[in-house]
Tab-separated table of C-alpha atoms in Angstrom:
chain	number	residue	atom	x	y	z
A	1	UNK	CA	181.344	70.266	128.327
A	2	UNK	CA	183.988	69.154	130.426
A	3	UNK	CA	186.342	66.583	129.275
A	4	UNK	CA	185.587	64.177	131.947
A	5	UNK	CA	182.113	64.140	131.047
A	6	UNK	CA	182.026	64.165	127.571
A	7	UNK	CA	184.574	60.987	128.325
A	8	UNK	CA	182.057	59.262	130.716
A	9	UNK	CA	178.958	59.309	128.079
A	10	UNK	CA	180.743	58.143	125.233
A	11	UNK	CA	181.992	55.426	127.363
A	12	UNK	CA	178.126	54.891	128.431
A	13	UNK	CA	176.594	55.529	124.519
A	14	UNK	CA	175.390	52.112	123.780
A	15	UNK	CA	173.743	51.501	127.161
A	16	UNK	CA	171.972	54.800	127.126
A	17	UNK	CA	170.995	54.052	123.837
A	18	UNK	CA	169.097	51.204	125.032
A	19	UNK	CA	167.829	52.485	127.944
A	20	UNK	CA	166.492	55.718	127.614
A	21	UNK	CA	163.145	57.031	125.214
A	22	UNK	CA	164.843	60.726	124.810
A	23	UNK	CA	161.631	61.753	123.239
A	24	UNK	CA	158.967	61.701	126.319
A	25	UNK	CA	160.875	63.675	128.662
A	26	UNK	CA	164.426	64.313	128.028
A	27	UNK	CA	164.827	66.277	124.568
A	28	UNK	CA	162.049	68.670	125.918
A	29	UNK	CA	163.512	69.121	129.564
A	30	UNK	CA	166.733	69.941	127.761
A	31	UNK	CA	165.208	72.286	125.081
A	32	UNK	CA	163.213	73.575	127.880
A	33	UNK	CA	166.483	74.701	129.708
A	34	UNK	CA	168.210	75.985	126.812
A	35	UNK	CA	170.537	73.605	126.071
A	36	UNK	CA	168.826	72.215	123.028
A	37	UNK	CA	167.515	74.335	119.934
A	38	UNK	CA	164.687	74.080	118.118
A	39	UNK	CA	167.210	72.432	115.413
A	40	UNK	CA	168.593	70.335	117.883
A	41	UNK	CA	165.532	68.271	118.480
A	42	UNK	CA	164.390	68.786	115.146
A	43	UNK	CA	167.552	66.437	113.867
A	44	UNK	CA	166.911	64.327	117.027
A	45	UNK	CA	163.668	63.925	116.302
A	46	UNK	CA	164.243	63.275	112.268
A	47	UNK	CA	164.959	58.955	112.841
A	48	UNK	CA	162.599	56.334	113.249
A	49	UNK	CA	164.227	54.289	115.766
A	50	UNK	CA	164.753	55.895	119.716
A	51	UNK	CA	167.979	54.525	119.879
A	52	UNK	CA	168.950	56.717	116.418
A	53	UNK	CA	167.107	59.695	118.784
A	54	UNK	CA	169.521	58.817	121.325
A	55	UNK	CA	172.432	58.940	119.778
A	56	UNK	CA	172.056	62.082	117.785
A	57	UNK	CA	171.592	63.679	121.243
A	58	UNK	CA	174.408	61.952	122.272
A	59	UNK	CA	176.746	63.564	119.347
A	60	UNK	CA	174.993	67.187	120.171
A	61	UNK	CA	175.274	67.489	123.901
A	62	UNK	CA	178.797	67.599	124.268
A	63	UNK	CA	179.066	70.831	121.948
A	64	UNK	CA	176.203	72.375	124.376
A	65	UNK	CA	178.475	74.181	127.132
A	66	UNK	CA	179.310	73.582	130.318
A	67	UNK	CA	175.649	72.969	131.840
A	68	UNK	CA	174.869	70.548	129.495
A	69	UNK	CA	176.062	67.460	131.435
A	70	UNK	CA	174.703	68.637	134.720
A	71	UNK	CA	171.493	69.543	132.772
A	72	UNK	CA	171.347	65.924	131.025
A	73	UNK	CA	171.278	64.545	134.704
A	74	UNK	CA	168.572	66.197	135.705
A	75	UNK	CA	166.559	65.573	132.579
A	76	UNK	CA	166.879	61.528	133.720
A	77	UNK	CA	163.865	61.863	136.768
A	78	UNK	CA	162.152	58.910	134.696
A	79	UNK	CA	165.446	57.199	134.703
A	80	UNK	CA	167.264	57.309	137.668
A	81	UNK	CA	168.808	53.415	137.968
A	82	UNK	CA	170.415	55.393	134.605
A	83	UNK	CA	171.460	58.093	136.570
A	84	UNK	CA	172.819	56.488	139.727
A	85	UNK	CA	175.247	54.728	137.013
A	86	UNK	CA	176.671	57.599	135.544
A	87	UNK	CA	177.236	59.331	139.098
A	88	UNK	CA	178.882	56.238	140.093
A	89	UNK	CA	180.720	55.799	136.930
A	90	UNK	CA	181.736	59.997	137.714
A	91	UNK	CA	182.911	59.050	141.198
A	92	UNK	CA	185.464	55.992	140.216
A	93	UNK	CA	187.185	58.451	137.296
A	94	UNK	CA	190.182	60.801	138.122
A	95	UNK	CA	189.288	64.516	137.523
A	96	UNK	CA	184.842	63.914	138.122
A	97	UNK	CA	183.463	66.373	139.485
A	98	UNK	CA	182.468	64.495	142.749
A	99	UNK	CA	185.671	65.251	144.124
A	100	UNK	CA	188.767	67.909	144.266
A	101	UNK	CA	191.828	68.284	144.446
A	102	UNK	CA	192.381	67.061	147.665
A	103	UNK	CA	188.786	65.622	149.024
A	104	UNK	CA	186.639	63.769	147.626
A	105	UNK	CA	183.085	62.418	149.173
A	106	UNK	CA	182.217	58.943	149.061
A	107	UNK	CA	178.991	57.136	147.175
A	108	UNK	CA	176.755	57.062	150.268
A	109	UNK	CA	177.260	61.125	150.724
A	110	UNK	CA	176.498	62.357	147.416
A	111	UNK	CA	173.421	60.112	146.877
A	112	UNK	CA	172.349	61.779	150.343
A	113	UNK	CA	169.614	64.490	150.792
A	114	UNK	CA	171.613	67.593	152.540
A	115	UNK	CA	170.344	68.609	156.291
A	116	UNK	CA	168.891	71.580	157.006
A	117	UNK	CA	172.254	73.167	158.964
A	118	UNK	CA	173.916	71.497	155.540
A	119	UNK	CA	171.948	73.877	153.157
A	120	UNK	CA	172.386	76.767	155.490
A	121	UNK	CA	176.001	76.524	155.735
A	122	UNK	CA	175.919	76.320	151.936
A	123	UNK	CA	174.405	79.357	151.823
A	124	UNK	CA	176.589	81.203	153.909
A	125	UNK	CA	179.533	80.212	151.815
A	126	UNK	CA	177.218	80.504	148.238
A	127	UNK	CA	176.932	84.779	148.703
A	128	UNK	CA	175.889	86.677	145.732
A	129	UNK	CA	176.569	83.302	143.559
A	130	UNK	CA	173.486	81.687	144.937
A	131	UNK	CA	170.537	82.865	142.652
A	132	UNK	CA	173.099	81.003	139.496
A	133	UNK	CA	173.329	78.126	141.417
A	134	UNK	CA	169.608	77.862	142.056
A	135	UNK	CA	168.869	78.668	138.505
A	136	UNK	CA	170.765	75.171	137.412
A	137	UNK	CA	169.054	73.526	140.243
A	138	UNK	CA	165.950	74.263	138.253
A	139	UNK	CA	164.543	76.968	140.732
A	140	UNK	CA	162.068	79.007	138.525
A	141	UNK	CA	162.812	82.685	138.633
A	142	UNK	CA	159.462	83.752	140.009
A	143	UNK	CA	160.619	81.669	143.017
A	144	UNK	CA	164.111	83.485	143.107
A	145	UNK	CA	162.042	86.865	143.320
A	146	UNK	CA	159.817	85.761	146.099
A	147	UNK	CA	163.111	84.416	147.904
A	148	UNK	CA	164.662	88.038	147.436
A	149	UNK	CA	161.513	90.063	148.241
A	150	UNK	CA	161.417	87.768	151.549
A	151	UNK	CA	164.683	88.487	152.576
A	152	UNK	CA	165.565	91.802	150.830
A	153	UNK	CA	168.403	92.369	153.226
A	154	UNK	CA	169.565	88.919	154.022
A	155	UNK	CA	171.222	87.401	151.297
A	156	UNK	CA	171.703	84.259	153.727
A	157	UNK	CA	168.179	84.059	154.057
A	158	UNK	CA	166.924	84.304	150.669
A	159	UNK	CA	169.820	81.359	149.533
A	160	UNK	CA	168.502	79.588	152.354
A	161	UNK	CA	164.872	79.949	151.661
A	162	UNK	CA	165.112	78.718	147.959
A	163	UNK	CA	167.670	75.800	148.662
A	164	UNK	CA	164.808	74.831	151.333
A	165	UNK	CA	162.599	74.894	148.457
A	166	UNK	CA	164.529	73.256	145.950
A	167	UNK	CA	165.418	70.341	148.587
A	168	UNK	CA	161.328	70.368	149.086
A	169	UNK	CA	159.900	70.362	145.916
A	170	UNK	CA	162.840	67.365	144.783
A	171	UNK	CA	162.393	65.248	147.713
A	172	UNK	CA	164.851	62.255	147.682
A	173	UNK	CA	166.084	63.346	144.293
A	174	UNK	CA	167.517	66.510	146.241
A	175	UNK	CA	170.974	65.162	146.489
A	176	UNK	CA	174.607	66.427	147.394
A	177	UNK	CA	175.230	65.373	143.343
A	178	UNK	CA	173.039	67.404	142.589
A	179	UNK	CA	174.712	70.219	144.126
A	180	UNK	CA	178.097	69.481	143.326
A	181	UNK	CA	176.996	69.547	139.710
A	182	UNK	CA	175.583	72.794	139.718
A	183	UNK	CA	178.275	74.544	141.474
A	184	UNK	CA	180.663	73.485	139.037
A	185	UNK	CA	178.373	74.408	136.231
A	186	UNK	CA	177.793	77.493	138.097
A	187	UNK	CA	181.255	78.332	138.153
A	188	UNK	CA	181.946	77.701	142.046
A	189	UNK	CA	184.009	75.561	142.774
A	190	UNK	CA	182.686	72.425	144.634
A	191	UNK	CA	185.518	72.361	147.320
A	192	UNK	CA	182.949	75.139	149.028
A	193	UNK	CA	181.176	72.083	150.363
A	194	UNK	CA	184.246	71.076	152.412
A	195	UNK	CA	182.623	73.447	154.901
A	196	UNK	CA	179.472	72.292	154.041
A	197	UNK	CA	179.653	68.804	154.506
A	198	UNK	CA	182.630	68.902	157.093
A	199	UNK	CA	181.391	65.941	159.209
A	200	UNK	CA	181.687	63.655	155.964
A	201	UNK	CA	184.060	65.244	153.621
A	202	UNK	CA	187.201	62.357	153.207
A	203	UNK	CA	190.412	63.140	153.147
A	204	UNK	CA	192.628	61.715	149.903
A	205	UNK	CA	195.674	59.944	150.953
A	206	UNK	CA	198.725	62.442	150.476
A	207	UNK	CA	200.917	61.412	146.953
A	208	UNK	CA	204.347	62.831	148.700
């Protein structure tokens, strides 16, 4: 897990401690993805109190790789006042992954569901990276071979099919964060979605 990230949830361990019941929904999302073992939520599982639950998971998920934290976000659907803080909490620290190097995209963008011309300019720029991108997004691989069989010789068309999907079957939770999370986890960089988002992509004031 990135530094950054593991950063922002120790600084947020006592309020998610009190606000989230990992058991219902969260520890099996997570195991469900593969970031938790059978151990994992074993030891999670082994206190009485949630808040114990929730900070054992705490203590594992930063060991998990580098899809845990994006992973962890999507596993908070029941909680998403929860989640809007710790994307806003991303945004305000140096290094989050809601901006680069030199761009970064403002609150009102990222919490914003992407257009249709949006997703197919992502998918232009995604090539043969877009199946591992839609794989964090939670697209199910039976979907990914429909996509393919679709559009067997347009890769555009079978990233834009399944991001169509995606947006779809998430409705208003189908955000730009969400996106920027799992290209980063995906291993592509986010700064594709200066392209993407050109019409609302800001500008960082130069340092020299």
């Amino acid at each position: 897990m990135d530094p950054v990230h593991q950063t922002l949830l120790r600084r947020n361990r006592l309020y998610l401690s009190d606000h989230l019941e990992v058991s219902d929904t969260i520890v099996p999302f997570l195991y469900q993805e593969g970031i938790l073992t059978l151990d994992h939520v074993e030891n999670i599982e082994a206190p009485q109190t949630n808040r114990k639950k929730c900070m054992k998971l705490l203590d594992i998920l930063p060991c998990r790789g580098p899809t845990a934290f994006a992973a962890f976000l999507r596993s908070l659907d029941d909680y998403t006042w929860v989640r809007d803080r710790l994307v806003q909490d991303l945004a305000s620290q140096p290094g989050g992954d809601v901006g680069t190097g030199d761009w970064q995209l403002p609150d009102s963008v990222l919490m914003k569901v992407p257009s249709d011309q949006e997703l197919s300019r992502l998918a232009s720029v995604l090539g043969g990276d877009w199946e591992v991108v839609m794989l964090d997004l939670g697209v199910s691989e039976n979907l990914l071979y429909r996509c393919r069989a679709n559009h067997s010789c347009d890769i555009h068309g079978a990233a834009l099919a399944a991001l169509i999907h995606w947006r779809q079957s998430q409705g208003k939770q189908a955000t730009v964060q969400k996106l920027v999370l799992s290209l980063d986890a995906a291993g592509v960089h986010p700064s594709v979605l200066r392209d993407v988002l050109r019409d609302t992509s800001v500008p960082l004031c130069s340092n020299s």
